[in-house]
Coordinates of C-alpha atoms and ligand atoms in Angstrom, one line a residue:
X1268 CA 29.6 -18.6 21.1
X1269 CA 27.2 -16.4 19.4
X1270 CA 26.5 -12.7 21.2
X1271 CA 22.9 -14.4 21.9
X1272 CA 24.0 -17.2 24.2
X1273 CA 26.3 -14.9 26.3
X1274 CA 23.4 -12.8 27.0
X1275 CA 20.9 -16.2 27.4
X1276 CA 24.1 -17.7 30.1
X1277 CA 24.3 -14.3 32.2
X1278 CA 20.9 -13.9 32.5
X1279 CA 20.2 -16.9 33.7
X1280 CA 21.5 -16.8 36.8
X1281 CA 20.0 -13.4 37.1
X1282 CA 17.0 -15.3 36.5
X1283 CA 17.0 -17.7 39.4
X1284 CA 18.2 -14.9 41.6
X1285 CA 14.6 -12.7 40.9
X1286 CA 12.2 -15.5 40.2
X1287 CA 9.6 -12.3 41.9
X1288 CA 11.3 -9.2 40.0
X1289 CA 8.8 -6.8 41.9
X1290 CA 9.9 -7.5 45.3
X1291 CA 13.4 -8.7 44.6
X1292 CA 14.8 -6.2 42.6
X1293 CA 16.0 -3.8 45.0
X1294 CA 18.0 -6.2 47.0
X1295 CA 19.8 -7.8 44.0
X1296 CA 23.0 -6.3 42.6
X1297 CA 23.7 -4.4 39.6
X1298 CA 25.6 -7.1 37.1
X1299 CA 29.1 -6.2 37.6
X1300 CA 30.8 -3.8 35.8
X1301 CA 33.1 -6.7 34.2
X1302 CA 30.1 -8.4 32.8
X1303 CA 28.4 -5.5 30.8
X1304 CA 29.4 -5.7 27.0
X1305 CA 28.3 -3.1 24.3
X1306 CA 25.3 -4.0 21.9
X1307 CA 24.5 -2.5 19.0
X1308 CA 21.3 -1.3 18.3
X1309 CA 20.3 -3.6 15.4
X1310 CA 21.3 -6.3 18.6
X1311 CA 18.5 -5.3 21.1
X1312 CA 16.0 -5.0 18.0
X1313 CA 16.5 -7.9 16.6
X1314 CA 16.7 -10.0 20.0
X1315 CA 14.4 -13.0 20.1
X1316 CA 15.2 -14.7 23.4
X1317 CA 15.1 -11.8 25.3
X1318 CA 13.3 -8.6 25.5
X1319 CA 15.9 -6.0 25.4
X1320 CA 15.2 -2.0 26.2
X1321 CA 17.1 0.7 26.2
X1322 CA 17.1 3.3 28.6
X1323 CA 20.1 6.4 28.3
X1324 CA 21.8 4.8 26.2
X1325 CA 22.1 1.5 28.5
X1326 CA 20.8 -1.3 27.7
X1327 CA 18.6 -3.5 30.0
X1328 CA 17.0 -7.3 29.9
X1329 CA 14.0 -7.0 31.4
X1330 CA 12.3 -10.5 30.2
X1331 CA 12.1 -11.3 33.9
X1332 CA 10.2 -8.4 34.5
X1333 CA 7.7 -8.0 32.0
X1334 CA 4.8 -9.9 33.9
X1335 CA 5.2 -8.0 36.6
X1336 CA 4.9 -4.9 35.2
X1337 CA 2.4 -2.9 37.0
X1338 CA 0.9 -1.3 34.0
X1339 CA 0.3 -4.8 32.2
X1340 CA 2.8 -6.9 29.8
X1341 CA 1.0 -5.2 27.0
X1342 CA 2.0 -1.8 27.4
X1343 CA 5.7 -2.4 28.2
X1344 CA 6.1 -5.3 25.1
X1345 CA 5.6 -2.1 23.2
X1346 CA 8.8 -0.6 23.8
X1347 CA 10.7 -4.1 23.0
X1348 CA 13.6 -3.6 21.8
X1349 CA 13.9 0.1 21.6
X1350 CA 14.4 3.4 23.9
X1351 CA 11.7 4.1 26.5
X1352 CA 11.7 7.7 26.4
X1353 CA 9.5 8.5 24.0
X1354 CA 6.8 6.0 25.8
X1355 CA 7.4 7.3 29.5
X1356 CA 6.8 10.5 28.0
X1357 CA 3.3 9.4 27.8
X1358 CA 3.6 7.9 31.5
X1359 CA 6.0 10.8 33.5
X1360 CA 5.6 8.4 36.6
X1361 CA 8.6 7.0 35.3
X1362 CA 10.8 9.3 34.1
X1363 CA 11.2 11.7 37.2
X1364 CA 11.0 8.5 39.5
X1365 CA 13.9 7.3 41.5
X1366 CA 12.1 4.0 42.6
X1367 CA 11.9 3.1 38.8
X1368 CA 15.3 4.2 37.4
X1369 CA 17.6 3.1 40.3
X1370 CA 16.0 -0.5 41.5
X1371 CA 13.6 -1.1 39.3
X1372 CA 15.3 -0.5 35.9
X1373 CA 19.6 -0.3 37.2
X1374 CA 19.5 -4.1 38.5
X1375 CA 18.3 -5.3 34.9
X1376 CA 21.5 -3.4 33.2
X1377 CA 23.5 -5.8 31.0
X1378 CA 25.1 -3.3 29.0
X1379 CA 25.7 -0.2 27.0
X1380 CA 24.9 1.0 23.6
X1381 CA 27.6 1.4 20.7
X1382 CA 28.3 4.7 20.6
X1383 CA 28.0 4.9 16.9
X1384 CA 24.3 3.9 18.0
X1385 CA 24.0 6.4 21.1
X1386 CA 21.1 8.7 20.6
X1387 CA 20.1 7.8 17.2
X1388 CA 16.4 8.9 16.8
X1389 CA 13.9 7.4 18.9
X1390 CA 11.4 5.4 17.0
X1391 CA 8.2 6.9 17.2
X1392 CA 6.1 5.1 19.8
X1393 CA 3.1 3.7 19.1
X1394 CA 0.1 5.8 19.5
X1395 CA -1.8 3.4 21.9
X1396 CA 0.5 3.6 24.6
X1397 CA -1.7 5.4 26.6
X1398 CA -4.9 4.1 25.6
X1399 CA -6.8 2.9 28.8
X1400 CA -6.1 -0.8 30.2
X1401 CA -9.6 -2.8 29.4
X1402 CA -11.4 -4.8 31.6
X1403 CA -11.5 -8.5 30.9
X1404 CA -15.1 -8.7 31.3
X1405 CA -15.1 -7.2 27.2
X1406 CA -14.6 -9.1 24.2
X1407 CA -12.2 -7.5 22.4
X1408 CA -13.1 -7.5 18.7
X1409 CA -9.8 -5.3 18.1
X1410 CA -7.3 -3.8 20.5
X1411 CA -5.9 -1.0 18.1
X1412 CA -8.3 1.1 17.8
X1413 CA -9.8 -0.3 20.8
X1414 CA -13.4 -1.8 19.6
X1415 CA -14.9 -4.2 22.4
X1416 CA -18.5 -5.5 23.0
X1417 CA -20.1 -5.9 26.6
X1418 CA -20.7 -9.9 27.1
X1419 CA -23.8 -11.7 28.1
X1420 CA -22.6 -11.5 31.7
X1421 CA -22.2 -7.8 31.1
X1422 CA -25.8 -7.4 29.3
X1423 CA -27.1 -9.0 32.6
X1424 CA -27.5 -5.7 34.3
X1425 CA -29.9 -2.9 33.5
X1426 CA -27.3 -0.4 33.9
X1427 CA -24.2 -1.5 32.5
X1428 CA -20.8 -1.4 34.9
X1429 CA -18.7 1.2 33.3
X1430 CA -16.1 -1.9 32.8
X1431 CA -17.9 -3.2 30.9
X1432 CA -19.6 -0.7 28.5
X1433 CA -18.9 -2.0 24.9
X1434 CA -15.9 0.5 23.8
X1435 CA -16.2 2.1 20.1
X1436 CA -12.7 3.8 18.9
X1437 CA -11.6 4.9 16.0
X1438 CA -8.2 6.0 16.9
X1439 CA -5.8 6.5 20.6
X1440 CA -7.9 7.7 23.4
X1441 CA -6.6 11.4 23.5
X1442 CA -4.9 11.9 27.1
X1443 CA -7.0 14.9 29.5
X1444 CA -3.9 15.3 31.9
X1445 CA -4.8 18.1 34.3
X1446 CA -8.2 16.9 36.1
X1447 CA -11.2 19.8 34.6
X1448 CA -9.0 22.0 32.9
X1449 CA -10.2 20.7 29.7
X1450 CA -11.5 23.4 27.9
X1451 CA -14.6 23.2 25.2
X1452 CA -14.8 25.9 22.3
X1453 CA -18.8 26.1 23.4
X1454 CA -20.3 28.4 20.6
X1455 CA -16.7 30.7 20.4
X1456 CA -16.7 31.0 24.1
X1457 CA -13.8 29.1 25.6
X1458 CA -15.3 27.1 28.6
X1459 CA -13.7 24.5 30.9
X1460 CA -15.3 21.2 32.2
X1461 CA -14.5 23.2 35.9
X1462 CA -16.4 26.0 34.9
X1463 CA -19.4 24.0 33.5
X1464 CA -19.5 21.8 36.8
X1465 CA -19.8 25.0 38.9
X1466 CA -22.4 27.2 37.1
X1467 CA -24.4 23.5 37.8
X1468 CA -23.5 22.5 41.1
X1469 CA -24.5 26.6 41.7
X1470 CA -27.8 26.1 40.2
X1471 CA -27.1 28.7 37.4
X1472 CA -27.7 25.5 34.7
X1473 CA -29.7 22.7 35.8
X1474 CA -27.6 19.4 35.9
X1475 CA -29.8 16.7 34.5
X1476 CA -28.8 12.9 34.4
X1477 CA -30.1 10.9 31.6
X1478 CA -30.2 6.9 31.7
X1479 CA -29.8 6.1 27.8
X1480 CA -29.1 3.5 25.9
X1481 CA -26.4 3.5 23.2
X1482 CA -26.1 1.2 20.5
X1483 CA -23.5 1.4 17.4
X1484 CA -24.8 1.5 14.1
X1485 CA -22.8 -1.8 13.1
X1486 CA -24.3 -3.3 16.3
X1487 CA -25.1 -7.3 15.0
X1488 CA -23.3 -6.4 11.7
X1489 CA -21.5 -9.8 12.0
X1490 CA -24.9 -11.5 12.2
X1491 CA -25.6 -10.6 8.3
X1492 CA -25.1 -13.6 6.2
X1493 CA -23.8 -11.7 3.5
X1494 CA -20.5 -10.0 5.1
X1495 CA -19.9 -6.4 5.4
X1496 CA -16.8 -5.0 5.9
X1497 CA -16.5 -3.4 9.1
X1498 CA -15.8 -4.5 12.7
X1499 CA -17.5 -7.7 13.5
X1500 CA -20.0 -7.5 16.0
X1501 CA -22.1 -9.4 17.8
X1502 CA -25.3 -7.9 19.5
X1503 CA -22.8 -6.5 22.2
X1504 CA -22.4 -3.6 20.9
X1505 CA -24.9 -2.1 23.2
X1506 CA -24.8 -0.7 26.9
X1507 CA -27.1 1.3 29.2
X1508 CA -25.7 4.2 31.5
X1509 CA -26.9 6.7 33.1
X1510 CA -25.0 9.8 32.1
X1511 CA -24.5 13.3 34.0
X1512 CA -24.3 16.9 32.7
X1513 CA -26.0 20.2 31.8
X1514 CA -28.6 20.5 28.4
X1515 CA -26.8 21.9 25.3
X1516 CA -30.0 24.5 25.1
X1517 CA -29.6 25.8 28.7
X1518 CA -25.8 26.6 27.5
X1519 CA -26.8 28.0 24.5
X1520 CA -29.3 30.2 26.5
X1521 CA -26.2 31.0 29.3
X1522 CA -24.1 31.9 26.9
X1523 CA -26.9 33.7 24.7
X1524 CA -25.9 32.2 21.5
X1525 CA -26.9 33.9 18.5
X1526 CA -25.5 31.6 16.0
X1527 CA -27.5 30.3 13.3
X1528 CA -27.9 26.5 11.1
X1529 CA -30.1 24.1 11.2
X1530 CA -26.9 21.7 12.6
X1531 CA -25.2 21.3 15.9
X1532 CA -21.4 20.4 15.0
X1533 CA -19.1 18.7 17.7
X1534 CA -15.8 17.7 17.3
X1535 CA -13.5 15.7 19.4
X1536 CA -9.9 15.9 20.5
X1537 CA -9.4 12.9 17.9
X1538 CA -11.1 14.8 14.6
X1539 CA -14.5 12.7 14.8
X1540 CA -17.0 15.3 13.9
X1541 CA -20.3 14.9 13.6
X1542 CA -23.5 16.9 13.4
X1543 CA -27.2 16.3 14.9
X1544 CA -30.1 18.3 14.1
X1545 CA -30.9 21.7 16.0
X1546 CA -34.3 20.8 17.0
X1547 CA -33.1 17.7 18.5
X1548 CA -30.6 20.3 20.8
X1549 CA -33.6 22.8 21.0
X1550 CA -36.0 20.9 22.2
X1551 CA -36.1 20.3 26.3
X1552 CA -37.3 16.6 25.9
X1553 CA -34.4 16.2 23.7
X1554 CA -32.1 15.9 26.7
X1555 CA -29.0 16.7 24.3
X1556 CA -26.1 16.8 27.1
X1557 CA -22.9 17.6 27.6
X1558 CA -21.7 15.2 30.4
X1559 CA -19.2 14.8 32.7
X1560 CA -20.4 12.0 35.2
X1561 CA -21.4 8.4 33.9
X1562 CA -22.8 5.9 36.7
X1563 CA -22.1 8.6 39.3
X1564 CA -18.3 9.0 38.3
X1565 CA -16.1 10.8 36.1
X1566 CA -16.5 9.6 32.9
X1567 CA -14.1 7.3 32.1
X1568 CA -11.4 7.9 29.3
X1569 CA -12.6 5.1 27.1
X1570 CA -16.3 6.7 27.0
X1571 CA -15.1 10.5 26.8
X1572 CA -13.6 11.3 30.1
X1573 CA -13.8 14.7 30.7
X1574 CA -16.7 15.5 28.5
X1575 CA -18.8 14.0 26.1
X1576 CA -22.1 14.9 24.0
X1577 CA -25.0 12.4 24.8
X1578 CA -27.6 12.1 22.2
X1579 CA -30.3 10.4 23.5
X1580 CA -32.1 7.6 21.3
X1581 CA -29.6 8.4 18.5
X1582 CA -27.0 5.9 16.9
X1583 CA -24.1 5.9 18.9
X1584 CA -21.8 7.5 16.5
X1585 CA -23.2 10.9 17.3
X1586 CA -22.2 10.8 21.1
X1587 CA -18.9 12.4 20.9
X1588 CA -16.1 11.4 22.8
X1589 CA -14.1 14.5 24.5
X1590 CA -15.7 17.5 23.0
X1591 CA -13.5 20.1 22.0
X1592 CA -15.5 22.4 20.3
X1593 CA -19.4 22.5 19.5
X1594 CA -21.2 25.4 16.7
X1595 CA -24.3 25.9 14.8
X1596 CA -23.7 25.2 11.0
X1597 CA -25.9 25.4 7.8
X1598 CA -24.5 22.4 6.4
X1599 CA -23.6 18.6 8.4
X1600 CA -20.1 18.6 8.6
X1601 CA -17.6 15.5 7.9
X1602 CA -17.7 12.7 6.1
X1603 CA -18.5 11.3 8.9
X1604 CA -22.4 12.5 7.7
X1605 CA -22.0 13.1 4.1
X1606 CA -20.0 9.7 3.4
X1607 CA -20.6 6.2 3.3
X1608 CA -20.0 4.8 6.8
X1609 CA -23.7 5.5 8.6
X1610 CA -25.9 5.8 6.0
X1611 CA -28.0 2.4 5.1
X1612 CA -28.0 2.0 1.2
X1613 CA -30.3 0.1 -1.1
X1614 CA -29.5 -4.2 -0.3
X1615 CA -28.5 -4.2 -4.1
X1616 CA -25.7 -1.9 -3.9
X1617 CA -22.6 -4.0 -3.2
X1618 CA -19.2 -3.2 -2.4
X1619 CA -18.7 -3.1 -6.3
X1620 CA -21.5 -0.7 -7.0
X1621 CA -21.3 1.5 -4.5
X1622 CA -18.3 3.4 -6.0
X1623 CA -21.2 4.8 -8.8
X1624 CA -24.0 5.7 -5.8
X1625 CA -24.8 9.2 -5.5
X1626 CA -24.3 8.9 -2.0
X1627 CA -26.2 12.6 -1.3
X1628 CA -29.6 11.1 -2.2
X1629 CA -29.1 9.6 0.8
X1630 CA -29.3 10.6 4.8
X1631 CA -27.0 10.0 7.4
X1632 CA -28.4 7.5 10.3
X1633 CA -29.9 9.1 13.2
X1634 CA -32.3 7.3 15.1
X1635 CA -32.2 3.2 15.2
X1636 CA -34.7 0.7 14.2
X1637 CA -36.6 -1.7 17.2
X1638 CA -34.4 -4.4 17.9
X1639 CA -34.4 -7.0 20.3
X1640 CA -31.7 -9.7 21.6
X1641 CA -31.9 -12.9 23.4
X1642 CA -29.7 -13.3 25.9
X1643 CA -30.0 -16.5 28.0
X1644 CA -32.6 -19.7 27.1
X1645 CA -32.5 -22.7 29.1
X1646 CA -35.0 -25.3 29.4
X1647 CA -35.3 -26.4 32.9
X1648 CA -35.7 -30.3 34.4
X1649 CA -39.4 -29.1 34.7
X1650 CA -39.7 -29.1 31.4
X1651 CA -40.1 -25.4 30.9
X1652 CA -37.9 -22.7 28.6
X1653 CA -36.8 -19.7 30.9
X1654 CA -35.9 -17.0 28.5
X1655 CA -34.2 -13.3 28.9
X1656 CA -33.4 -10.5 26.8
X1657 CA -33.7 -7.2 26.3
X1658 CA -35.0 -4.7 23.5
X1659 CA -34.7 -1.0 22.6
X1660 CA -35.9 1.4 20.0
X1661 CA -34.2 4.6 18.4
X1662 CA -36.1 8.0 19.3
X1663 CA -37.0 7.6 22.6
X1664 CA -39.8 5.1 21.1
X1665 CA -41.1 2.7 24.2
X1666 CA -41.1 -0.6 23.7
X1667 CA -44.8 -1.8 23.2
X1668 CA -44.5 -5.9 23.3
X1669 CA -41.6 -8.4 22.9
X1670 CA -42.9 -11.8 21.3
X1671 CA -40.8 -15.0 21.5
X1672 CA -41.4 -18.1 19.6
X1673 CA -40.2 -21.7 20.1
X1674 CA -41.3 -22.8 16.3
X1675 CA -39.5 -20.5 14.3
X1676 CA -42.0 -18.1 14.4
X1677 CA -45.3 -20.0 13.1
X1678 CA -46.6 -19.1 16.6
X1679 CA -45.7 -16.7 18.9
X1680 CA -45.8 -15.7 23.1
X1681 CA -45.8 -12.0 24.4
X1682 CA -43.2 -11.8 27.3
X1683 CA -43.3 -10.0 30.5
X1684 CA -41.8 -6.7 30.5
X1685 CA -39.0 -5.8 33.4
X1686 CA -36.9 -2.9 34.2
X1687 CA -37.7 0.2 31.5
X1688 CA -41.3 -0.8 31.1
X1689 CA -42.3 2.2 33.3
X1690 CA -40.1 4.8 31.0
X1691 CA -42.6 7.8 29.4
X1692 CA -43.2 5.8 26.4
X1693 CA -41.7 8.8 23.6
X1694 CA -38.8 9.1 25.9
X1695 CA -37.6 5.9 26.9
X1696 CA -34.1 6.5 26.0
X1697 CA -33.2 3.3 28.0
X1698 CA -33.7 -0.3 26.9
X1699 CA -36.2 -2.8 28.4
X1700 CA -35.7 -6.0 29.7
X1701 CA -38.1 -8.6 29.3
X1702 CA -38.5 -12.5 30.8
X1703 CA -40.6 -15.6 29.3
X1704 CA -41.4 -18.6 30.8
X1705 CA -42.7 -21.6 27.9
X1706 CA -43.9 -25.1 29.0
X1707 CA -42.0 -27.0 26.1
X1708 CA -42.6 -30.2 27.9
X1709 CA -44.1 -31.4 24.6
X1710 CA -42.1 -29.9 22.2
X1711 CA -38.3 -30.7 20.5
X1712 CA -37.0 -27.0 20.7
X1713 CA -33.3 -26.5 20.2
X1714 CA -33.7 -22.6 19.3
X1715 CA -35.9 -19.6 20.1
X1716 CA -36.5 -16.3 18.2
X1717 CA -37.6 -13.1 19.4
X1718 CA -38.8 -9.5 18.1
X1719 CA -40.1 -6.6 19.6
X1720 CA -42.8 -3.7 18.5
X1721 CA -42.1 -0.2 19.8
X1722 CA -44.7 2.3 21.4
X1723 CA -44.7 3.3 17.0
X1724 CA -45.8 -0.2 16.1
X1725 CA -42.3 -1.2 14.4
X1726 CA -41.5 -4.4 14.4
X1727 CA -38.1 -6.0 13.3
X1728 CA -38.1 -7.8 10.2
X1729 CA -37.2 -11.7 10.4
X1730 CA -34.1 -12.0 7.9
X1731 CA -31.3 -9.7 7.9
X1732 CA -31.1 -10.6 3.6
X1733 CA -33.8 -7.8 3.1
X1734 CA -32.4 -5.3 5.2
X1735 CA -28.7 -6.1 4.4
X1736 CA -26.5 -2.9 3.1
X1737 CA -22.4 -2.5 2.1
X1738 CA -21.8 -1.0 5.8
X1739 CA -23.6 -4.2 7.5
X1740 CA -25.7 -0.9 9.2
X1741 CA -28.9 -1.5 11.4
X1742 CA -29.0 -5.2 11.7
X1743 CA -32.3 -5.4 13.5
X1744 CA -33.9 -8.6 12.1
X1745 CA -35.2 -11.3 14.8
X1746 CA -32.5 -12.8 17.0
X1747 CA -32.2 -16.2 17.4
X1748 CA -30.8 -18.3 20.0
X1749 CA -29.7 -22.0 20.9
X1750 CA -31.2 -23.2 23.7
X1751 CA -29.3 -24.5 26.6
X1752 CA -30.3 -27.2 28.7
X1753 CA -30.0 -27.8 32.5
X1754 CA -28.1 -30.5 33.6
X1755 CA -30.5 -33.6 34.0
X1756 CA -28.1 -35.9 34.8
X1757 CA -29.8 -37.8 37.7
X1758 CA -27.3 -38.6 40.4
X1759 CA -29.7 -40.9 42.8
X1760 CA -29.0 -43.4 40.0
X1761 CA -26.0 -44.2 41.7
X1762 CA -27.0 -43.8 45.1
Ligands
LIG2932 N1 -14.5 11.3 19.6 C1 -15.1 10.2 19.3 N2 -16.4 10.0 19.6 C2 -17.0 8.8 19.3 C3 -16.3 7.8 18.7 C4 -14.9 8.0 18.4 O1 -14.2 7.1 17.9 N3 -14.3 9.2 18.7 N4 -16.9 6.6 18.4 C5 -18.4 6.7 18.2 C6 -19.1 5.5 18.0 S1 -19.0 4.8 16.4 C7 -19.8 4.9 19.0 S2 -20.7 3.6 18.7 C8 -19.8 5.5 20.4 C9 -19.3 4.4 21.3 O2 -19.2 5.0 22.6 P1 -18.5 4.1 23.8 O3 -17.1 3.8 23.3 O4 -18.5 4.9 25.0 O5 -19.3 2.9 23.9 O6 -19.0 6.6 20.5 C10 -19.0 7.5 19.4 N5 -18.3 8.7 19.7
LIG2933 MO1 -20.5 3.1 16.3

């Protein structure tokens, strides 16, 4: 009998005896003594049937667990076959707690490790242990780095739910553990989140909130008939929040910075860095924050938690995630400004040319063109299209009209403006929502198309071939949309 099938045979009676591991596992015994065998490590890696770990040098079966796991399936399935310490090191819950090691873990114990194999290295875990668990109201485009766009039901509300504010990542979400002892290099003085919190709650810096839309610069990059490499998005990756914290100027003037450069640099806990022009800081209707609060609660980790820079009305890229340390600077910093990823190149350059592009004769995105997105059409029993979306503009720029049409643009209906019409209309950080009502009675529509002006008379052009660039950047061009229709199946034809 191979070393599999014992395993497979013992475990299943262990199987029907915890059919609810969670609740049962403190009143089933430990497998005898006489039953535990030795594995080798190359064993418990290589197991297919069952999901083997390995604990002090003990090895455990805990394929009847892994559903119930209270942190998810996905976060334990990474330590398959393998030691858990290195991965409770990211969670210390575990490792100091008796609950865990003595009836959660002990009753799964089917063996010991070969002691040639006892304490051989610990792989090194993967670095998204700890990344946040996601709400399944995102579409995740990919978990690792975490990159996941807000749905329609999501876009529904003005203010997006935290859960479901699209999540941009470019590496693990870096871990604050002790609650506002986070400290910021703020201009070579060491500040903590704590101490930025009380000089506001005092009233020695005024704590402003912002409501502002963010959008990535790849937002609708998937839309581009031409494919650009990058991650795939749909028009979700866009979210409205209202965010909490003190002005970068009225911390520049606390602290009495003297520094000099025309560029703010921020960098985060996980090397992004980016810079955003001084003036943009400098000036009071700039609303350049550091926050600490989004939707009236700590920030959550996936969006920055403790502290994050909010731009207003600039691409999302420039928003830094957990801020470590901000300065003045004469130059923009990273690659992150002088490369290729945000900057919008010629629609000629391909993937094959761009190796020769001078790539400083060009800027780094900052603000975002007008866009607008359709996000529900259905043409009622009355005969009439009911239509929803919403639009936005880089800069603060105030959205002027939204136009839909039902004939592919030949003729075209202004829409009503919603919730964000009334924002000052140079500092409407925040989208605006719009409604239509069309009789098509007469009309064969399957699909509507929208665009939008801003308070700068912008419009969106209406293919994305023109505006197409290698980084699938600033996909504005007019959104287009199936229409759906309600049910008209007549049920008094059976009555
Ligand atoms: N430190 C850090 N900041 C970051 C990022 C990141 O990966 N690391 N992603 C940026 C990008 S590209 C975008 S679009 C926004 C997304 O913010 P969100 O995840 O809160 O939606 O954060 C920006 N700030
Ligand atoms: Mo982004």
């Amino acid at each position: 009998m191979s070393p599999a099938l014992v395993i497979g045979g013992s475990m299943g009676m262990m199987l029907t005896m915890r059919n609810d591991p969670l609740n049962d596992v403190a009143m089933s015994e430990p497998e005898e003594a006489s039953k535990m065998r030795e594995f080798s490590l190359e064993e418990v890696k290589s197991s297919k049937r069952k999901i083997l770990v390995i604990y002090k040098n003990d090895v455990f079966d805990i394929t009847s667990f892994v559903n119930a796991h209270p942190g998810g399936k996905d976060k334990i399935m990474l330590a398959k076959g393998s030691f858990v310490e290195p991965y409770w090191s990211y969670y210390p819950q575990h490792t100091n707690n008796k609950y865990v090691v003595d009836s959660v873990l002990k009753p799964m114990k089917i063996g010991t490790l070969k002691e040639s194999d006892r304490d051989s290295a610990p792989p090194a875990p993967n670095p998204y242990v700890s990344d946040p668990v996601r709400s399944h109201s995102l579409r995740i485009i990919t978990p690792t780095p975490c990159n996941a766009e807000t749905t329609s039901e999501g876009l529904e509300n003005w203010l997006t739910d935290s859960d479901d504010f699209y999540v941009r990542n470019h590496g693990p979400v870096p871990l604050a553990s002790e609650k506002d002892s986070w400290s910021i290099n703020l201009f070579s003085s060491p500040l903590k989140v704590s101490e930025i919190k009380s000089l506001a709650k005092s009233g020695k810096l005024s704590e402003i909130s912002v409501t502002a839309t963010m959008q990535c610069g790849g937002n609708r990059r998937g839309y581009y008939r031409k494919k650009a490499n990058g991650t795939q998005w749909g028009h979700g990756a866009i979210s409205n929040a209202r965010w909490k914290g003190v002005r970068v100027r009225d911390l520049m003037e606390h602290l009495d910075v003297k520094e000099e450069g025309k560029w703010l640099n921020a960098l985060s806990e996980d090397g992004t860095l980016v810079s955003i022009p001084r003036h943009k800081v400098e000036d009071v209707n700039g609303d350049v924050i550091l926050a600490y609060e989004m939707n009236g609660e700590d920030i959550p980790r996936d969006h920055g938690y403790p502290v994050r820079l909010v731009v207003p009305g600039y691409v999302g890229v420039r928003n830094v995630k957990w801020v470590k340390k901000v300065w003045f600077g004469e130059e923009v910093s990273s690659m992150w400004q002088t490369g290729l990823a945000y900057k919008i190149l010629p629609t000629d350059v391909d993937s094959k040319k761009v190796e020769k592009v001078d790539l400083s004769k060009y800027k780094g995105m900052m603000e975002m063109p007008v866009t607008s997105v359709i996000r529900k059409a259905v043409v009622g029993k009355d005969g009439v299209l009911r239509c929803e979306g919403f639009a936005w503009s880089g800069g603060g720029r105030g959205i002027h009209r939204v136009d839909i049409s039902v004939d592919g643009g030949s003729s075209w209906h202004c829409v009503d403006l919603k919730e964000g019409k009334d924002q000052p209309p140079h500092k409407a950080w925040a989208w605006t929502f719009w409604e239509a009502e069309v009789d098509v009675k007469d009309v064969n529509v399957e699909e509507v198309v929208v665009k939008a002006v801003d308070v700068a008379g912008n419009s969106q052009p209406s293919e994305g071939k023109d505006i197409w660039n290698v980084r699938g950047l600033g996909n504005n061009s007019w959104h287009y949309k199936r229409i759906d229709r309600e049910d008209d199946w007549d049920n008094s034809r059976f009555g």
